[in-house]
Coordinates of C-alpha atoms and ligand atoms in Angstrom, one line a residue:
M1 CA 0.0 0.0 -0.2
V2 CA 1.3 3.6 -1.2
L3 CA 0.9 6.0 1.7
K4 CA 0.3 9.5 0.8
L5 CA 2.3 12.3 2.9
K6 CA -1.1 13.3 4.9
Q7 CA -1.2 9.7 6.3
K8 CA 2.5 9.3 6.8
I9 CA 2.3 12.4 9.0
A10 CA -0.9 11.2 10.7
L11 CA 0.7 7.7 11.1
G12 CA 4.4 9.1 13.2
A13 CA 2.5 11.6 15.4
A14 CA 0.2 8.4 16.3
F15 CA 2.9 6.3 16.7
L16 CA 4.5 8.9 18.7
F17 CA 1.2 9.5 21.0
T18 CA 1.1 5.6 21.6
L19 CA 4.2 5.8 22.8
L20 CA 3.9 8.5 25.0
M21 CA 0.4 6.9 26.1
L22 CA 2.3 3.6 26.8
V23 CA 5.1 5.6 28.5
G24 CA 2.2 7.2 30.3
A25 CA 0.5 3.9 31.2
V26 CA 3.8 1.6 32.4
S27 CA 4.4 4.7 34.3
F28 CA 1.3 5.0 36.1
I29 CA 0.8 0.9 36.5
Y30 CA 4.0 0.6 38.2
F31 CA 3.3 3.6 40.5
N32 CA -0.3 2.5 41.8
K33 CA 1.6 -0.9 42.1
S34 CA 4.2 0.8 45.0
I35 CA 1.8 2.7 46.8
A36 CA -0.4 -0.4 46.8
N37 CA 2.2 -2.4 48.3
Q38 CA 3.1 0.3 50.7
N39 CA -0.5 0.3 51.5
D40 CA -0.2 -3.1 52.1
I41 CA 2.4 -3.3 53.9
L42 CA 1.0 -0.4 56.7
R43 CA -2.1 -1.5 56.8
D44 CA -1.1 -5.5 56.8
N45 CA 2.2 -6.0 58.9
Y46 CA 3.1 -2.6 60.3
E47 CA -0.1 -2.4 61.8
S48 CA 0.5 -6.4 63.3
I49 CA 3.5 -5.7 64.7
D50 CA 2.2 -2.5 66.1
Y51 CA -0.5 -4.3 68.1
T52 CA 2.3 -6.9 69.1
Q53 CA 4.4 -4.5 70.9
N54 CA 1.3 -2.7 72.3
M55 CA 0.6 -6.8 74.0
L56 CA 4.3 -7.2 74.8
H57 CA 4.1 -3.6 76.8
A58 CA 0.8 -4.7 78.4
L59 CA 2.2 -7.9 79.7
D60 CA 5.6 -6.3 81.2
I61 CA 3.3 -3.7 83.2
W62 CA 1.0 -5.8 84.1
N63 CA 2.1 -6.1 87.4
T64 CA 2.0 -2.5 87.8
D65 CA -1.5 -1.7 86.4
S66 CA -3.1 -4.8 85.8
I67 CA -6.4 -3.5 85.0
A68 CA -4.9 -1.1 82.2
A69 CA -2.5 -3.7 81.4
K70 CA -5.6 -6.0 80.3
K71 CA -7.5 -3.7 78.6
I72 CA -4.5 -2.6 76.4
F73 CA -3.9 -6.4 75.7
E74 CA -7.5 -7.9 74.9
D75 CA -7.8 -4.6 72.6
N76 CA -4.8 -5.6 70.5
L77 CA -5.0 -8.9 70.6
Q78 CA -9.0 -8.2 68.8
K79 CA -7.6 -5.9 66.6
Q80 CA -4.8 -8.7 65.8
E81 CA -7.4 -11.5 65.2
A82 CA -9.0 -8.8 63.0
N83 CA -5.5 -8.2 60.5
I84 CA -5.0 -11.7 59.8
T85 CA -2.9 -10.8 56.5
E86 CA 0.5 -13.8 56.0
K87 CA -0.3 -17.3 55.8
G88 CA 0.2 -18.9 59.4
E89 CA -0.5 -16.3 60.9
D90 CA -4.0 -17.3 61.7
T91 CA -2.7 -20.2 63.7
L92 CA -0.3 -18.3 65.5
T93 CA -3.3 -15.3 66.6
Q94 CA -5.2 -19.0 67.5
N95 CA -2.9 -20.0 69.7
L96 CA -2.1 -16.9 71.2
H97 CA -6.1 -16.1 71.8
S98 CA -6.2 -19.7 73.6
Y99 CA -3.3 -19.1 75.6
Y100 CA -4.1 -15.9 77.0
Y101 CA -7.7 -17.0 77.7
L102 CA -6.9 -20.5 79.8
S103 CA -4.4 -18.7 81.9
K104 CA -2.6 -15.1 81.0
A105 CA -0.1 -15.7 84.5
Q106 CA 0.6 -19.3 83.4
Y107 CA 1.8 -19.3 79.9
E108 CA 2.7 -15.9 79.6
T109 CA 6.2 -17.2 78.6
Q110 CA 3.7 -18.9 75.7
I111 CA 2.1 -16.1 75.5
R112 CA 5.0 -13.9 74.9
Y113 CA 6.5 -16.2 72.2
Y114 CA 3.4 -16.4 70.2
I115 CA 3.5 -12.4 70.2
N116 CA 7.1 -12.4 69.4
K117 CA 6.5 -15.2 66.5
I118 CA 3.5 -13.1 64.8
M119 CA 5.9 -9.9 65.4
Q120 CA 8.8 -11.9 63.4
L121 CA 5.8 -13.4 60.5
N122 CA 5.0 -9.3 59.9
L123 CA 8.6 -8.3 59.8
A124 CA 9.4 -10.7 57.4
A125 CA 6.4 -10.2 55.3
I126 CA 7.9 -6.4 55.4
I127 CA 10.8 -7.7 53.9
H128 CA 9.8 -9.5 51.7
K129 CA 7.2 -7.4 50.0
N130 CA 9.8 -4.1 50.3
E131 CA 12.0 -6.7 48.1
N132 CA 8.7 -6.9 45.7
A133 CA 8.3 -3.4 45.4
E134 CA 12.1 -2.8 44.9
K135 CA 11.7 -5.2 41.7
N136 CA 8.9 -3.6 40.7
T137 CA 10.6 -0.5 40.9
D138 CA 13.7 -1.9 38.5
D139 CA 11.0 -3.5 36.7
A140 CA 9.2 0.1 35.7
K141 CA 12.3 1.7 34.9
F142 CA 13.3 -1.1 32.7
Y143 CA 10.4 -0.8 30.7
I144 CA 9.9 3.0 30.7
T145 CA 13.9 3.4 30.1
I146 CA 13.3 1.2 27.1
L147 CA 10.0 2.9 26.0
I148 CA 11.3 6.6 26.5
T149 CA 14.1 5.3 24.2
I150 CA 12.3 4.1 21.4
C151 CA 10.5 7.3 21.7
A152 CA 13.8 9.3 21.5
L153 CA 14.7 7.0 18.5
V154 CA 11.9 7.6 16.0
G155 CA 11.4 11.4 17.2
F156 CA 15.0 12.0 16.2
T157 CA 14.1 9.6 13.0
F158 CA 11.4 12.3 13.0
I159 CA 13.5 15.5 13.6
F160 CA 16.7 14.2 11.0
N161 CA 13.7 13.3 8.0
F162 CA 10.5 14.7 8.3
P163 CA 12.0 18.5 7.3
G164 CA 13.7 16.7 4.4
I165 CA 10.5 15.0 3.2
I166 CA 8.8 18.3 2.7
A167 CA 12.2 20.6 2.0
N168 CA 13.5 18.5 -0.4
P169 CA 10.6 18.1 -3.3
I170 CA 10.1 22.2 -2.4
A171 CA 13.3 23.1 -3.3
K172 CA 13.1 20.7 -6.4
L173 CA 9.8 22.6 -7.0
T174 CA 11.2 25.9 -6.6
D175 CA 14.0 25.3 -9.2
G176 CA 12.1 24.2 -11.5
I177 CA 9.9 27.4 -11.2
K178 CA 12.6 29.4 -11.7
A179 CA 13.9 27.4 -15.0
I180 CA 10.0 28.0 -16.1
A181 CA 10.3 31.5 -15.4
A182 CA 13.6 32.0 -17.4
K183 CA 11.8 30.1 -20.3
N184 CA 13.7 26.6 -20.1
Y185 CA 10.8 24.6 -20.8
S186 CA 12.4 21.9 -20.7
Q187 CA 12.8 21.7 -17.1
R188 CA 11.1 18.2 -15.9
I189 CA 11.0 17.5 -11.8
H190 CA 11.5 13.8 -10.8
L191 CA 10.5 13.3 -7.2
N192 CA 11.1 9.3 -6.8
R193 CA 7.8 9.2 -4.6
K194 CA 4.2 8.5 -4.8
D195 CA 2.5 11.0 -2.8
E196 CA 1.3 14.9 -3.0
F197 CA 3.9 16.6 -4.2
A198 CA 4.8 13.4 -6.8
D199 CA 1.4 14.6 -7.8
L200 CA 2.8 18.0 -7.4
A201 CA 5.5 17.1 -10.1
N202 CA 3.5 15.5 -12.3
A203 CA 1.3 18.5 -12.6
F204 CA 4.5 20.9 -13.0
N205 CA 5.9 18.4 -15.9
Y206 CA 2.3 18.6 -17.5
M207 CA 2.2 22.3 -17.4
A208 CA 6.5 22.1 -18.5
E209 CA 5.1 20.1 -21.6
E210 CA 3.0 22.5 -22.8
L211 CA 4.2 25.4 -22.7
D212 CA 7.5 24.0 -24.4
K213 CA 4.9 22.6 -27.1
Y214 CA 3.4 26.1 -26.9
E215 CA 6.9 28.0 -27.5
H216 CA 7.9 25.8 -30.4
S217 CA 4.6 26.1 -32.5
N218 CA 5.2 30.0 -31.6
L219 CA 8.5 29.9 -32.2
A220 CA 8.0 28.1 -35.3
K221 CA 5.3 30.7 -36.3
I222 CA 8.0 33.3 -35.6
L223 CA 10.5 31.8 -37.6
F224 CA 8.5 31.9 -40.3
E225 CA 6.7 35.5 -40.1
K226 CA 10.9 36.3 -39.8
Q227 CA 11.6 34.6 -43.2
R228 CA 9.2 36.1 -44.7
A229 CA 9.6 39.4 -43.8
E230 CA 13.5 38.7 -45.2
T231 CA 12.3 37.4 -47.9
V232 CA 10.4 40.3 -48.4
I233 CA 12.9 42.6 -47.4
N234 CA 15.2 40.9 -49.9
A235 CA 13.1 41.4 -52.6
L236 CA 12.5 45.3 -52.4
K237 CA 14.4 47.1 -55.0
D238 CA 15.4 49.8 -52.7
A239 CA 18.2 49.2 -50.4
S240 CA 16.1 48.8 -46.8
I241 CA 18.1 48.7 -43.0
G242 CA 15.7 48.1 -39.9
I243 CA 16.5 49.7 -36.7
D244 CA 14.9 49.2 -32.9
N245 CA 14.5 51.5 -30.7
N246 CA 17.3 50.8 -28.9
G247 CA 19.2 51.1 -31.2
I248 CA 20.0 47.5 -32.3
I249 CA 20.1 46.7 -36.2
L250 CA 17.7 44.1 -37.1
F251 CA 18.3 43.7 -40.9
A252 CA 20.2 44.7 -43.9
N253 CA 18.7 43.3 -47.8
Q254 CA 21.2 42.6 -50.2
Q255 CA 21.1 45.7 -51.8
A256 CA 22.0 48.0 -48.8
L257 CA 24.7 45.3 -47.8
Q258 CA 25.8 45.8 -51.5
L259 CA 26.0 49.7 -50.4
L260 CA 28.0 49.7 -47.0
N261 CA 30.1 46.6 -49.0
V262 CA 29.3 44.6 -45.7
K263 CA 28.5 40.9 -45.1
E264 CA 25.0 40.3 -43.1
G265 CA 27.1 38.8 -39.8
D266 CA 29.2 42.3 -39.8
I267 CA 26.1 44.9 -39.2
V268 CA 22.5 42.0 -38.1
G269 CA 22.5 42.3 -34.3
R270 CA 25.0 45.3 -34.0
S271 CA 24.5 48.6 -32.4
K272 CA 24.4 51.5 -34.8
E273 CA 26.3 53.6 -33.0
V274 CA 29.5 50.9 -33.1
F275 CA 28.7 50.1 -36.7
A276 CA 28.4 54.1 -37.5
K277 CA 32.2 54.3 -36.6
Q278 CA 33.0 51.4 -38.7
N279 CA 31.5 52.4 -41.8
D280 CA 31.3 55.7 -43.4
L281 CA 28.2 55.2 -45.4
F282 CA 26.1 54.2 -42.5
N283 CA 27.3 56.9 -40.5
Y284 CA 26.4 59.6 -43.0
L285 CA 22.8 57.7 -43.2
L286 CA 22.5 58.2 -39.4
K287 CA 23.7 61.6 -39.2
E288 CA 22.0 63.2 -42.6
E289 CA 18.7 64.3 -41.6
S290 CA 17.9 66.2 -44.8
N291 CA 16.1 64.1 -47.6
Q292 CA 18.9 65.8 -50.4
P293 CA 19.9 63.3 -53.0
F294 CA 23.5 61.9 -52.7
K295 CA 26.3 60.2 -54.9
I296 CA 27.6 57.1 -54.1
V297 CA 30.4 55.6 -55.9
V298 CA 29.2 51.7 -56.8
D299 CA 31.1 49.4 -59.2
N300 CA 33.5 52.7 -60.3
K301 CA 30.0 54.2 -61.5
E302 CA 28.2 57.6 -59.8
Q303 CA 24.9 56.5 -58.6
F304 CA 22.4 58.6 -56.9
F305 CA 19.7 57.5 -53.9
S306 CA 17.6 59.5 -52.1
K307 CA 17.2 59.0 -48.4
E308 CA 14.0 58.3 -46.4
T309 CA 12.9 57.3 -42.8
V310 CA 9.4 55.1 -42.3
D311 CA 8.6 54.3 -38.6
I312 CA 8.2 50.6 -37.8
N313 CA 4.8 50.9 -35.6
N314 CA 2.9 48.7 -33.1
S315 CA 0.6 48.6 -30.9
N316 CA 3.2 50.3 -28.5
G317 CA 3.7 52.9 -31.0
V318 CA 7.5 53.3 -32.7
A319 CA 9.0 50.3 -32.2
G320 CA 11.8 51.4 -34.8
I321 CA 12.8 52.4 -38.5
V322 CA 13.5 51.3 -41.5
I323 CA 15.9 53.6 -43.5
V324 CA 15.1 53.4 -47.4
L325 CA 17.9 54.0 -50.3
K326 CA 16.5 54.7 -53.5
N327 CA 18.5 54.5 -56.3
I328 CA 17.3 57.7 -58.1
T329 CA 20.1 57.7 -60.7
P330 CA 17.9 57.3 -63.6
F331 CA 16.0 60.6 -62.7
K332 CA 18.6 61.9 -62.1
E333 CA 20.1 61.7 -65.7
L334 CA 16.2 62.9 -67.1
D335 CA 17.0 65.9 -64.5
V336 CA 20.4 66.3 -66.2
A337 CA 19.1 66.2 -69.7
K338 CA 16.3 68.3 -68.9
T339 CA 18.4 71.3 -66.4
N340 CA 20.6 71.2 -70.2
F341 CA 17.6 71.3 -72.2
I342 CA 16.2 74.1 -70.4
A343 CA 19.9 75.8 -70.2
T344 CA 20.7 75.6 -73.8
V345 CA 16.8 76.6 -75.1
S346 CA 16.9 79.9 -72.3
H347 CA 20.3 80.7 -73.9
E348 CA 19.5 80.5 -77.5
L349 CA 16.2 82.6 -77.5
K350 CA 18.0 85.1 -74.6
T351 CA 20.0 86.6 -77.7
P352 CA 17.1 87.0 -80.3
L353 CA 14.8 88.8 -77.5
A354 CA 17.7 90.7 -76.3
S355 CA 18.1 91.8 -79.9
S356 CA 14.5 92.3 -80.6
D357 CA 14.4 94.4 -77.0
F358 CA 17.3 96.2 -78.6
S359 CA 14.9 97.0 -81.7
L360 CA 12.3 98.0 -80.0
K361 CA 13.8 100.5 -78.4
L362 CA 15.4 101.9 -80.8
L363 CA 11.7 102.1 -82.6
E364 CA 11.3 104.3 -79.6
D365 CA 13.4 106.4 -80.4
E366 CA 12.1 109.6 -82.1
R367 CA 15.5 110.1 -84.3
I368 CA 14.3 107.1 -86.3
G369 CA 11.0 108.1 -87.2
T370 CA 7.6 109.3 -85.8
L371 CA 5.2 106.2 -84.6
N372 CA 1.4 107.4 -84.5
K373 CA -0.1 106.4 -80.9
E374 CA -1.2 103.5 -81.9
Q375 CA 2.1 102.1 -83.4
K376 CA 3.6 103.3 -79.7
E377 CA 1.7 101.5 -77.2
L378 CA 2.0 98.2 -79.9
V379 CA 5.7 98.7 -79.4
Q380 CA 5.2 99.5 -75.8
S381 CA 2.8 96.1 -75.0
L382 CA 5.8 94.3 -77.3
R383 CA 8.6 95.7 -75.4
G384 CA 6.7 94.5 -71.8
D385 CA 6.0 91.2 -73.0
N386 CA 9.8 90.9 -74.2
Q387 CA 10.9 92.3 -71.1
R388 CA 8.5 89.7 -69.2
L389 CA 10.1 87.1 -71.2
L390 CA 13.6 88.2 -70.7
K391 CA 13.3 88.3 -67.2
I392 CA 11.7 84.8 -67.2
L393 CA 14.5 83.2 -69.4
S394 CA 17.2 84.8 -66.9
E395 CA 15.4 83.1 -63.7
L396 CA 15.2 79.8 -65.8
L397 CA 19.3 80.6 -66.7
D398 CA 19.9 81.1 -63.0
L399 CA 17.5 77.8 -62.1
T400 CA 20.3 75.7 -64.6
Q401 CA 22.7 77.3 -62.4
V402 CA 21.2 75.8 -59.4
E403 CA 20.1 72.6 -60.2
S404 CA 23.4 72.1 -61.9
G405 CA 25.1 72.6 -59.0
K406 CA 26.7 75.1 -60.8
I407 CA 26.2 78.2 -58.4
H408 CA 29.4 80.9 -58.8
L409 CA 29.3 82.4 -55.9
H410 CA 32.2 85.7 -55.9
L411 CA 31.8 85.9 -52.0
Q412 CA 33.5 88.8 -50.9
S413 CA 33.0 91.5 -47.9
V414 CA 30.3 93.5 -48.7
E415 CA 28.4 96.8 -47.0
P416 CA 25.0 95.6 -46.2
F417 CA 23.6 99.2 -47.2
L418 CA 25.2 98.8 -50.5
I419 CA 22.4 95.5 -51.4
L420 CA 19.9 97.4 -50.3
E421 CA 21.0 100.9 -52.4
R422 CA 21.7 98.8 -55.5
A423 CA 18.0 96.6 -54.7
L424 CA 16.0 100.0 -54.4
K425 CA 17.2 101.2 -57.5
A426 CA 16.2 98.3 -59.3
I427 CA 12.9 98.4 -58.0
T428 CA 11.8 102.5 -57.8
T429 CA 10.0 102.7 -61.1
A430 CA 7.6 99.4 -59.8
A431 CA 7.3 101.1 -56.6
T432 CA 6.3 104.5 -58.2
E433 CA 4.0 102.7 -60.1
K434 CA 1.7 101.7 -57.4
N435 CA 2.4 104.9 -55.1
I436 CA 4.6 102.2 -52.9
S437 CA 6.7 104.0 -50.4
F438 CA 9.3 102.3 -48.1
S439 CA 10.2 103.3 -44.0
I440 CA 13.8 101.8 -43.6
T441 CA 15.6 101.0 -40.6
Q442 CA 19.3 99.7 -40.2
N443 CA 21.1 98.6 -37.1
V444 CA 24.5 97.1 -38.7
T445 CA 28.1 97.6 -37.6
D446 CA 30.4 94.7 -39.6
N447 CA 30.2 93.6 -43.3
I448 CA 28.8 90.5 -44.3
Q449 CA 30.3 87.3 -45.9
A450 CA 28.3 87.8 -49.6
D451 CA 28.3 87.6 -53.4
E452 CA 27.1 90.8 -54.2
E453 CA 24.9 91.0 -57.1
K454 CA 23.2 87.2 -56.2
T455 CA 22.3 88.9 -52.7
S456 CA 21.0 92.1 -54.3
W457 CA 19.2 89.8 -56.7
V458 CA 17.7 87.6 -53.8
L459 CA 16.8 91.0 -51.7
I460 CA 15.5 92.7 -55.3
N461 CA 13.2 89.7 -55.6
L462 CA 11.6 89.5 -52.0
L463 CA 11.0 93.8 -53.1
T464 CA 8.9 92.5 -56.1
N465 CA 6.9 90.2 -54.4
A466 CA 5.8 92.9 -52.0
I467 CA 5.2 95.6 -54.4
K468 CA 3.7 92.8 -56.4
Y469 CA 1.5 91.6 -53.8
S470 CA 0.8 95.3 -51.7
A471 CA -1.8 97.3 -52.6
E472 CA -1.6 101.1 -53.8
N473 CA -0.4 103.6 -51.6
S474 CA 1.1 101.3 -48.9
T475 CA 4.5 100.9 -47.4
I476 CA 6.7 98.4 -47.1
Q477 CA 9.2 98.3 -44.3
I478 CA 12.7 97.1 -45.1
N479 CA 14.9 96.5 -41.8
I480 CA 18.7 95.5 -41.9
Q481 CA 20.3 94.7 -38.1
Q482 CA 22.9 92.8 -36.9
T483 CA 22.8 90.2 -34.2
E484 CA 26.0 89.0 -32.7
N485 CA 27.7 87.3 -36.2
K486 CA 24.4 87.5 -38.4
V487 CA 23.1 90.5 -40.6
E488 CA 19.3 90.2 -40.9
F489 CA 17.6 91.7 -44.3
S490 CA 13.6 92.3 -43.4
V491 CA 11.1 92.5 -46.0
K492 CA 7.5 93.4 -44.6
D493 CA 4.1 94.4 -46.5
T494 CA 0.7 94.9 -45.9
G495 CA -0.8 92.4 -48.6
K496 CA -2.9 90.0 -49.2
G497 CA -0.6 87.8 -46.9
I498 CA -0.2 83.6 -47.8
P499 CA -2.6 80.6 -46.0
E500 CA -0.9 78.9 -43.3
E501 CA -0.9 75.8 -44.9
F502 CA 0.9 77.0 -48.5
L503 CA 3.7 78.7 -46.2
P504 CA 5.9 76.1 -45.9
K505 CA 5.8 75.5 -50.2
V506 CA 6.6 79.0 -50.9
F507 CA 10.3 78.4 -51.3
D508 CA 9.2 75.4 -53.7
R509 CA 10.2 75.8 -57.4
F510 CA 7.0 76.5 -59.5
F511 CA 5.1 77.0 -56.8
K512 CA 2.2 79.9 -56.5
V513 CA -0.1 79.9 -53.9
P514 CA -3.6 79.4 -55.7
G515 CA -5.5 81.7 -56.8
T516 CA -2.7 84.2 -57.6
E517 CA -3.3 86.2 -59.8
K518 CA -0.2 88.0 -60.5
T519 CA 2.1 86.1 -63.1
G520 CA 5.2 85.1 -62.1
T521 CA 7.1 82.0 -62.4
G522 CA 7.2 80.5 -59.0
L523 CA 11.0 80.3 -59.6
G524 CA 11.8 83.4 -57.5
L525 CA 11.3 81.8 -53.8
A526 CA 13.5 79.0 -54.6
I527 CA 16.2 80.4 -56.4
S528 CA 16.6 83.0 -53.4
K529 CA 16.4 80.1 -50.9
E530 CA 19.8 78.4 -53.2
F531 CA 21.4 81.5 -53.3
I532 CA 21.3 82.4 -49.7
E533 CA 22.2 78.8 -48.7
A534 CA 25.5 78.3 -50.7
M535 CA 26.4 81.7 -49.3
G536 CA 26.0 79.7 -45.7
G537 CA 23.2 82.0 -44.8
T538 CA 19.1 80.8 -44.3
I539 CA 16.0 82.4 -45.1
S540 CA 12.5 81.9 -43.9
A541 CA 9.1 83.6 -44.4
E542 CA 5.7 84.8 -41.5
S543 CA 2.5 85.7 -42.9
K544 CA -1.2 86.4 -41.6
L545 CA -3.6 86.2 -44.6
K546 CA -5.3 89.9 -45.2
E547 CA -2.7 91.3 -43.0
G548 CA 0.9 90.6 -45.0
S549 CA 3.7 89.0 -45.1
R550 CA 7.5 89.1 -43.9
F551 CA 10.6 87.4 -45.8
W552 CA 13.6 87.5 -44.5
F553 CA 17.3 86.1 -44.7
Q554 CA 20.4 86.3 -42.6
L555 CA 24.2 86.3 -43.5
N556 CA 27.3 85.6 -41.9
T557 CA 29.1 88.6 -40.9
V558 CA 33.0 88.9 -42.1
Ligands
ADP601 P1 6.5 84.3 -58.4 O1 7.5 85.0 -59.3 O2 5.2 83.4 -58.9 O3 6.2 85.3 -57.3 P2 7.4 83.1 -56.1 O4 9.0 82.4 -56.0 O5 8.5 84.3 -55.7 O6 7.6 83.0 -57.6 O7 6.9 83.4 -55.0 C1 6.3 82.4 -55.2 C2 5.1 82.5 -54.6 O8 4.8 82.8 -53.4 C3 4.0 83.4 -55.4 O9 3.6 83.0 -56.3 C4 2.9 84.2 -54.4 O10 1.5 83.2 -54.4 C5 3.3 83.8 -53.4 N1 4.3 85.4 -52.8 C6 5.6 85.3 -52.6 N2 5.7 86.2 -51.8 C7 4.9 87.1 -52.0 C8 4.1 88.1 -51.0 N3 5.0 88.9 -50.0 N4 2.7 87.9 -50.6 C9 2.1 87.2 -50.8 N5 2.4 86.2 -51.6 C10 3.5 86.6 -51.8

């Protein structure tokens, strides 16, 4: 029969309890026995000795006080007759009785003899009973010692074994639970017993097995998903690099590995900072925040790429980023062809337009001949169209310069006020036509490091726009001021303003705020931005619809 832990504990405790009861019972029995012996001795023998002694005493005093002696003798004889306890005591007491009542005086010797006999018989009985009592006590000691020894042995066995019986499986279970918590689902517990702990271990093993199965099925699913994602990423034409929120590089597809010129093992799983120190291109990709196209030489061929950073989102928010590099070389080649085409066409058109402008100017000259009123108006309108065409062509030519990256800057130390003077001269006619005045403030001490012509061009462009989009008779504020090592040129008008949603786009090429009636290419601000940035400056705008706009640019002092 297999005992459960509960039964084992109950049995152990019951066994100890039984032993204790036995010790108690044995002690009780022997204790009682010993008291009974003592009582027996007192009652049976000690009292007889007392009677006999009294009778001897009565005989001794007989001659002096016969009446008292007689009474004592007879009383004690009577008591002795009632306390016959030993074998032979009965005959001795009867003989004593007989001799006494026959004649005390005649048989005194016999009387004394029987009294002594009775006394000796009781003394012998006391000695015998005492011996018996001692033997009983020894027996009791012996049995109680045996029982206590057994008790102690069982108790010690219990003390040494019982904590282990409970604690060992608990320790094993604790280890098992820790292993499971650490995802070691192969952990099993073997207890080699058949009690409640064995049931618990079986339940634990079952749980671990189920977790193991679940983990494996999950792992298989995750591995499948990983392979799928890798296949998709590798099939992408664009180079892609995934980085998690902790800065660990999660993946890099074949195209990315080729561009970075590394093997997968050298990049995947590494920290982006550590890898950036070893790979210049990766370092550039991490640091570069603008999305400007950049050039990489691959297989001795110049290739152009644009960088895009896409967030990886999960339920907890952004879990990482994917850097995607798009190869835009074919577009770049087309763009260059377009730029060259525009440059050629603009250049070719500019010469005949300039000469026709000159011819029209000559036609207006009275010395060549007088034109009637209609002819004059026709020539003036032709000249206006010509001028506009020439302006567009010159902006297109500037744009081609910007696009081909061939901005020729003549950087020198320039006095800011000279730039303002030059710009004001160029826009005077336009301003006078609309009766627009200027309020100028300036607070500059240093010269700026700039290309005078291009900076003037930008300021003229800002002023032209301000005049163009302002109402007649209004005032334009021009402010030139220095803060530390920068000089800011600001043009503020009270014109129609720019809607908030279009403001970030005004520096884009060919952008015109929808609904703008005024003529223009939408290139002026884009070219201005390129010029200012090429000189190491910044350009910006703020505007409020129907209240006006402020455009400003900053350049470094010398
Ligand atoms: P454009 O030659 O058409 O003026 P710009 O690049 O100079 O080209 O300006 C782009 C667009 O920004 C303009 O079409 C106009 O809609 C808007 N814009 C520029 N300056 C102002 C201004 N001062 N007030 C209102 N709108 C402006």
